[in-house]
Amino acid sequence: MSTWSAPALRQLACEWLQAGRLAMVLTVVDSQGSTPRDAGTRMLVSADAMEGTIGGGHLEWQAIELARQALKECSASLDQTTGWTQTFALGPSLGQCCGGVVQLHFAPLDEAALRQWPICTALHIELHGAGHVGQAIVKLLADLDFSVRWIDTRDSGTDDSASPCGLPDAATLAALPPHITWHPSDAPPDEVADAPPGAIHLVLTHRHDLDLRIIEAVLRRGDSLFAGMIGSQTKKAKFLHRLEARGLNHAQLAHMTCPIGLPELKGKEPAVIAVSVVAQLLLLRQSLSSAPQDTPDKAKP
């Protein structure tokens, strides 16, 4: 079993259905009290595989057994299988210390199940930079519901040889999940124009002059949800001065976040910076879900 982002798990379900693979879809339809996952969480179970998770523990073990029993009873076809809903009291019946109540729906993987499975529109990240910090961020984003375009001027190795400059090697790129795409580019600042409106831009390249040109393109475009750059307060001050000299106004400059990451989380190790930055993005996403906002208007020149 492996972890999947919600969009990637739904795509896997489409592929299984197209391939004629018999499977059950397990969905958390309601949860009360302390429970491992929220309503809407899904998991796929076939006779020999299980993808996604509804929270692990005895609850998941029992749910998998029930799903596989249904598959065994209808081993040739799921046409006659009807879905059902079952309630699990985690404390009294399953001995889990969280003690809440979870209601699970079991359904065969078919067209009806896919129609009831919402298509997630994940926030999109334009990640400029594939050095140590960029790679650490991508590792965390592999299991989260963000679509990512990973951009660097330096093309990573395309064979089995060691990749130059600490870039991800060919095996690492081949293992990227579907929601993360590698995009080598000769002109990263020009790539900003191809980003979708309301994107999150993270700028952390290997050169300050390149950072400057990319963040300038992001701020001039003016419709990003988040325009962040790795650095320090000193780097921020120098960049603000240079960007103002290039004609950017105060509203545009105010949209730049530098340094990126949670200020209270200290540490310069790539993994620590990555955790801090991804946590910042998760808080941003949480704020959007609790108080929906429109795509930011373009900053006026």
Short mmCIF file of C-alpha atoms in Angstrom, two decimals:
data_model
loop_
_atom_site.label_atom_id
_atom_site.label_comp_id
_atom_site.label_asym_id
_atom_site.label_seq_id
_atom_site.Cartn_x
_atom_site.Cartn_y
_atom_site.Cartn_z
CA MET A 1 0.00 0.00 0.00
CA SER A 2 1.22 3.50 -0.79
CA THR A 3 0.02 7.01 -0.09
CA TRP A 4 -1.66 8.96 -2.88
CA SER A 5 -2.89 12.49 -3.32
CA ALA A 6 -6.66 12.60 -3.80
CA PRO A 7 -6.47 13.50 -7.53
CA ALA A 8 -3.88 10.79 -8.17
CA LEU A 9 -5.96 8.15 -6.38
CA ARG A 10 -8.99 9.04 -8.47
CA GLN A 11 -6.88 8.80 -11.62
CA LEU A 12 -5.69 5.36 -10.49
CA ALA A 13 -9.32 4.33 -10.02
CA CYS A 14 -10.04 5.40 -13.62
CA GLU A 15 -7.10 3.33 -14.85
CA TRP A 16 -8.21 0.27 -12.88
CA LEU A 17 -11.73 0.56 -14.22
CA GLN A 18 -10.53 0.97 -17.79
CA ALA A 19 -8.31 -2.09 -17.38
CA GLY A 20 -11.24 -4.12 -16.07
CA ARG A 21 -9.68 -4.61 -12.64
CA LEU A 22 -12.20 -5.67 -10.01
CA ALA A 23 -12.01 -3.47 -6.94
CA MET A 24 -14.01 -1.84 -4.19
CA VAL A 25 -14.07 1.84 -3.27
CA LEU A 26 -14.14 2.55 0.46
CA THR A 27 -15.34 6.04 1.40
CA VAL A 28 -15.54 7.78 4.76
CA VAL A 29 -19.04 9.29 4.56
CA ASP A 30 -19.26 10.56 8.14
CA SER A 31 -17.05 10.80 11.20
CA GLN A 32 -17.81 11.83 14.75
CA GLY A 33 -15.46 12.43 17.61
CA SER A 34 -11.79 11.54 17.34
CA THR A 35 -11.22 9.70 14.07
CA PRO A 36 -8.16 9.12 11.86
CA ARG A 37 -9.56 10.58 8.61
CA ASP A 38 -12.30 13.02 7.62
CA ALA A 39 -15.41 12.53 5.50
CA GLY A 40 -14.63 12.22 1.80
CA THR A 41 -11.47 10.17 2.28
CA ARG A 42 -11.30 7.21 -0.11
CA MET A 43 -9.39 3.99 -0.52
CA LEU A 44 -9.17 1.39 -3.30
CA VAL A 45 -9.10 -2.33 -2.50
CA SER A 46 -8.60 -5.16 -4.98
CA ALA A 47 -7.88 -8.84 -4.37
CA ASP A 48 -4.13 -8.26 -4.37
CA ALA A 49 -3.64 -4.54 -3.73
CA MET A 50 -4.82 -1.63 -1.61
CA GLU A 51 -4.12 1.99 -2.40
CA GLY A 52 -4.83 5.05 -0.34
CA THR A 53 -5.82 4.87 3.31
CA ILE A 54 -8.86 5.51 5.49
CA GLY A 55 -6.69 5.83 8.56
CA GLY A 56 -4.92 2.55 9.21
CA GLY A 57 -5.24 0.45 12.33
CA HIS A 58 -7.91 -2.12 13.08
CA LEU A 59 -10.57 -0.06 11.28
CA GLU A 60 -8.71 -0.26 7.98
CA TRP A 61 -7.81 -3.93 8.45
CA GLN A 62 -11.45 -4.88 9.06
CA ALA A 63 -12.69 -2.69 6.19
CA ILE A 64 -10.22 -4.33 3.78
CA GLU A 65 -11.37 -7.77 4.87
CA LEU A 66 -15.01 -6.84 4.24
CA ALA A 67 -14.16 -5.39 0.83
CA ARG A 68 -12.21 -8.47 -0.21
CA GLN A 69 -14.96 -10.76 0.97
CA ALA A 70 -17.35 -8.88 -1.35
CA LEU A 71 -14.84 -9.26 -4.20
CA LYS A 72 -14.51 -12.99 -3.52
CA GLU A 73 -18.26 -13.49 -3.59
CA CYS A 74 -18.44 -11.76 -6.96
CA SER A 75 -15.10 -12.81 -8.40
CA ALA A 76 -16.25 -12.82 -12.04
CA SER A 77 -18.15 -9.55 -12.10
CA LEU A 78 -19.25 -6.79 -9.76
CA ASP A 79 -22.41 -6.09 -11.77
CA GLN A 80 -24.62 -7.66 -9.14
CA THR A 81 -22.80 -6.13 -6.19
CA THR A 82 -24.60 -3.34 -4.42
CA GLY A 83 -22.91 -0.89 -2.13
CA TRP A 84 -23.56 -0.72 1.56
CA THR A 85 -22.78 1.57 4.48
CA GLN A 86 -21.43 0.34 7.80
CA THR A 87 -20.76 2.15 11.05
CA PHE A 88 -17.66 1.43 13.13
CA ALA A 89 -17.28 2.51 16.76
CA LEU A 90 -13.51 2.76 17.03
CA GLY A 91 -13.28 2.36 20.78
CA PRO A 92 -15.87 -0.27 21.83
CA SER A 93 -15.75 -2.51 18.75
CA LEU A 94 -12.23 -2.04 17.39
CA GLY A 95 -10.19 -1.19 20.45
CA GLN A 96 -8.68 1.96 18.95
CA CYS A 97 -7.86 4.65 21.46
CA CYS A 98 -9.17 7.52 19.33
CA GLY A 99 -12.69 6.43 20.29
CA GLY A 100 -14.72 8.14 17.58
CA VAL A 101 -17.33 6.76 15.19
CA VAL A 102 -16.72 6.30 11.47
CA GLN A 103 -19.31 5.54 8.81
CA LEU A 104 -17.87 3.81 5.74
CA HIS A 105 -19.49 3.23 2.37
CA PHE A 106 -18.42 0.18 0.37
CA ALA A 107 -19.09 0.27 -3.38
CA PRO A 108 -17.84 -1.60 -6.44
CA LEU A 109 -15.47 0.36 -8.65
CA ASP A 110 -17.69 1.22 -11.60
CA GLU A 111 -18.87 4.25 -13.55
CA ALA A 112 -21.35 5.13 -10.82
CA ALA A 113 -18.60 5.18 -8.20
CA LEU A 114 -16.51 7.51 -10.35
CA ARG A 115 -19.45 9.86 -10.89
CA GLN A 116 -19.81 10.14 -7.12
CA TRP A 117 -16.07 10.69 -6.70
CA PRO A 118 -15.49 14.45 -7.02
CA ILE A 119 -12.73 15.70 -9.28
CA CYS A 120 -10.39 17.62 -7.01
CA THR A 121 -9.07 20.92 -8.27
CA ALA A 122 -5.78 21.09 -6.46
CA LEU A 123 -3.88 24.29 -5.91
CA HIS A 124 -1.07 24.60 -8.44
CA ILE A 125 2.58 25.25 -7.58
CA GLU A 126 5.23 26.59 -9.93
CA LEU A 127 8.43 25.42 -8.24
CA HIS A 128 11.55 27.09 -9.63
CA GLY A 129 14.69 25.30 -8.52
CA ALA A 130 15.75 21.66 -8.31
CA GLY A 131 18.63 21.85 -5.89
CA HIS A 132 18.65 20.30 -2.43
CA VAL A 133 15.79 22.42 -1.05
CA GLY A 134 13.69 21.97 -4.18
CA GLN A 135 14.13 18.22 -4.00
CA ALA A 136 13.21 18.18 -0.31
CA ILE A 137 10.04 20.16 -1.04
CA VAL A 138 9.06 17.80 -3.86
CA LYS A 139 9.43 14.80 -1.55
CA LEU A 140 6.81 16.30 0.76
CA LEU A 141 4.51 17.40 -2.06
CA ALA A 142 4.49 13.88 -3.53
CA ASP A 143 1.78 12.88 -1.04
CA LEU A 144 -0.20 16.12 -0.98
CA ASP A 145 -3.01 17.54 -3.10
CA PHE A 146 -1.07 20.14 -5.07
CA SER A 147 -0.29 20.00 -8.76
CA VAL A 148 3.33 20.97 -9.34
CA ARG A 149 5.41 22.10 -12.31
CA TRP A 150 9.06 21.73 -11.31
CA ILE A 151 11.27 24.04 -13.34
CA ASP A 152 15.04 24.37 -13.59
CA THR A 153 17.45 25.73 -16.19
CA ARG A 154 19.81 22.82 -15.68
CA ASP A 155 18.55 19.64 -17.32
CA SER A 156 18.81 16.69 -14.99
CA GLY A 157 20.54 13.52 -16.13
CA THR A 158 18.48 11.56 -18.64
CA ASP A 159 20.53 8.38 -18.35
CA ASP A 160 21.87 6.30 -15.49
CA SER A 161 24.87 8.54 -14.91
CA ALA A 162 25.10 10.79 -11.90
CA SER A 163 23.18 14.01 -12.37
CA PRO A 164 25.19 17.24 -12.37
CA CYS A 165 25.10 19.93 -9.69
CA GLY A 166 23.11 17.83 -7.23
CA LEU A 167 20.05 17.73 -9.46
CA PRO A 168 17.59 14.83 -9.26
CA ASP A 169 18.74 11.85 -11.29
CA ALA A 170 16.76 10.08 -13.99
CA ALA A 171 15.44 7.44 -11.59
CA THR A 172 14.10 10.11 -9.23
CA LEU A 173 12.35 11.92 -12.06
CA ALA A 174 10.86 8.68 -13.39
CA ALA A 175 9.37 8.00 -9.96
CA LEU A 176 7.61 11.36 -9.68
CA PRO A 177 3.86 10.99 -9.06
CA PRO A 178 1.49 12.13 -11.82
CA HIS A 179 0.71 15.47 -10.18
CA ILE A 180 4.37 16.58 -10.30
CA THR A 181 5.94 17.25 -13.70
CA TRP A 182 9.61 17.98 -14.40
CA HIS A 183 10.11 20.90 -16.77
CA PRO A 184 13.68 21.84 -17.75
CA SER A 185 13.75 25.28 -19.37
CA ASP A 186 16.33 27.55 -20.97
CA ALA A 187 14.36 30.62 -19.85
CA PRO A 188 12.53 30.12 -16.52
CA PRO A 189 11.30 33.75 -16.33
CA ASP A 190 9.43 33.16 -19.59
CA GLU A 191 7.69 30.14 -18.04
CA VAL A 192 5.83 32.44 -15.66
CA ALA A 193 3.50 33.45 -18.50
CA ASP A 194 2.36 29.83 -18.87
CA ALA A 195 1.36 29.39 -15.23
CA PRO A 196 -2.36 29.16 -14.50
CA PRO A 197 -4.03 32.12 -12.78
CA GLY A 198 -3.96 31.91 -9.00
CA ALA A 199 -0.84 29.75 -8.90
CA ILE A 200 1.60 29.48 -6.02
CA HIS A 201 5.09 30.50 -7.14
CA LEU A 202 8.13 29.31 -5.19
CA VAL A 203 11.45 30.72 -6.37
CA LEU A 204 14.60 28.99 -5.11
CA THR A 205 17.06 28.69 -7.97
CA HIS A 206 20.85 28.42 -7.79
CA ARG A 207 21.41 32.04 -8.87
CA HIS A 208 20.25 35.32 -7.33
CA ASP A 209 20.05 37.08 -10.69
CA LEU A 210 17.73 34.35 -11.93
CA ASP A 211 15.62 34.57 -8.76
CA LEU A 212 15.28 38.31 -9.41
CA ARG A 213 14.09 37.90 -12.98
CA ILE A 214 11.61 35.15 -12.08
CA ILE A 215 10.08 36.98 -9.12
CA GLU A 216 9.86 40.16 -11.20
CA ALA A 217 7.89 38.27 -13.86
CA VAL A 218 5.59 36.83 -11.19
CA LEU A 219 4.94 40.21 -9.57
CA ARG A 220 4.39 41.97 -12.90
CA ARG A 221 1.88 39.34 -13.90
CA GLY A 222 0.03 40.10 -10.68
CA ASP A 223 -2.43 37.20 -10.40
CA SER A 224 -0.54 34.75 -8.20
CA LEU A 225 -2.02 33.36 -5.03
CA PHE A 226 1.40 33.36 -3.43
CA ALA A 227 4.73 34.76 -4.66
CA GLY A 228 7.47 33.39 -2.45
CA MET A 229 11.25 33.38 -2.66
CA ILE A 230 13.91 31.67 -0.59
CA GLY A 231 16.34 34.02 1.10
CA SER A 232 16.93 36.31 4.04
CA GLN A 233 15.76 39.71 5.18
CA THR A 234 18.90 41.16 3.61
CA LYS A 235 18.14 39.52 0.26
CA LYS A 236 14.55 40.76 0.50
CA ALA A 237 15.66 44.35 1.11
CA LYS A 238 18.09 44.29 -1.82
CA PHE A 239 15.52 42.75 -4.16
CA LEU A 240 12.81 45.23 -3.16
CA HIS A 241 15.20 48.09 -3.93
CA ARG A 242 16.11 46.62 -7.33
CA LEU A 243 12.51 45.80 -8.23
CA GLU A 244 11.36 49.29 -7.30
CA ALA A 245 14.12 50.68 -9.52
CA ARG A 246 12.72 48.54 -12.34
CA GLY A 247 9.34 50.24 -11.99
CA LEU A 248 7.30 47.90 -9.79
CA ASN A 249 4.84 49.69 -7.53
CA HIS A 250 4.22 49.22 -3.80
CA ALA A 251 1.21 46.95 -4.29
CA GLN A 252 3.23 44.62 -6.49
CA LEU A 253 6.21 44.61 -4.11
CA ALA A 254 3.98 43.92 -1.10
CA HIS A 255 2.86 40.66 -2.68
CA MET A 256 6.36 39.16 -2.45
CA THR A 257 7.05 36.83 0.49
CA CYS A 258 10.70 36.44 1.41
CA PRO A 259 11.96 34.44 3.22
CA ILE A 260 9.47 31.64 2.59
CA GLY A 261 8.47 29.27 5.38
CA LEU A 262 7.14 29.66 8.89
CA PRO A 263 9.27 32.26 10.71
CA GLU A 264 9.00 30.47 14.05
CA LEU A 265 10.52 27.27 12.64
CA LYS A 266 14.29 27.76 12.65
CA GLY A 267 16.87 25.72 10.75
CA LYS A 268 18.83 25.87 7.52
CA GLU A 269 18.87 22.17 6.62
CA PRO A 270 17.04 21.51 3.31
CA ALA A 271 14.60 19.13 5.01
CA VAL A 272 13.77 21.68 7.72
CA ILE A 273 13.26 24.46 5.17
CA ALA A 274 11.05 22.14 3.12
CA VAL A 275 8.86 21.24 6.10
CA SER A 276 8.54 24.93 6.97
CA VAL A 277 7.58 25.93 3.41
CA VAL A 278 5.08 23.11 2.90
CA ALA A 279 3.51 23.82 6.29
CA GLN A 280 3.10 27.45 5.19
CA LEU A 281 1.33 26.29 2.02
CA LEU A 282 -0.94 23.95 3.97
CA LEU A 283 -1.95 26.81 6.25
CA LEU A 284 -2.64 28.90 3.15
CA ARG A 285 -4.82 26.16 1.70
CA GLN A 286 -6.62 25.76 5.02
CA SER A 287 -7.39 29.48 5.13
CA LEU A 288 -8.83 29.29 1.63
CA SER A 289 -11.06 26.35 2.46
CA SER A 290 -12.42 28.03 5.59
CA ALA A 291 -12.91 31.40 3.89
CA PRO A 292 -13.09 31.00 0.08
CA GLN A 293 -11.50 33.82 -1.83
CA ASP A 294 -11.53 34.92 -5.44
CA THR A 295 -8.41 34.80 -7.55
CA PRO A 296 -6.41 37.95 -6.71
CA ASP A 297 -6.91 40.82 -9.09
CA LYS A 298 -3.94 41.85 -11.16
CA ALA A 299 -1.91 44.50 -9.44
CA LYS A 300 -2.24 47.84 -11.10
CA PRO A 301 0.95 49.15 -12.71
#
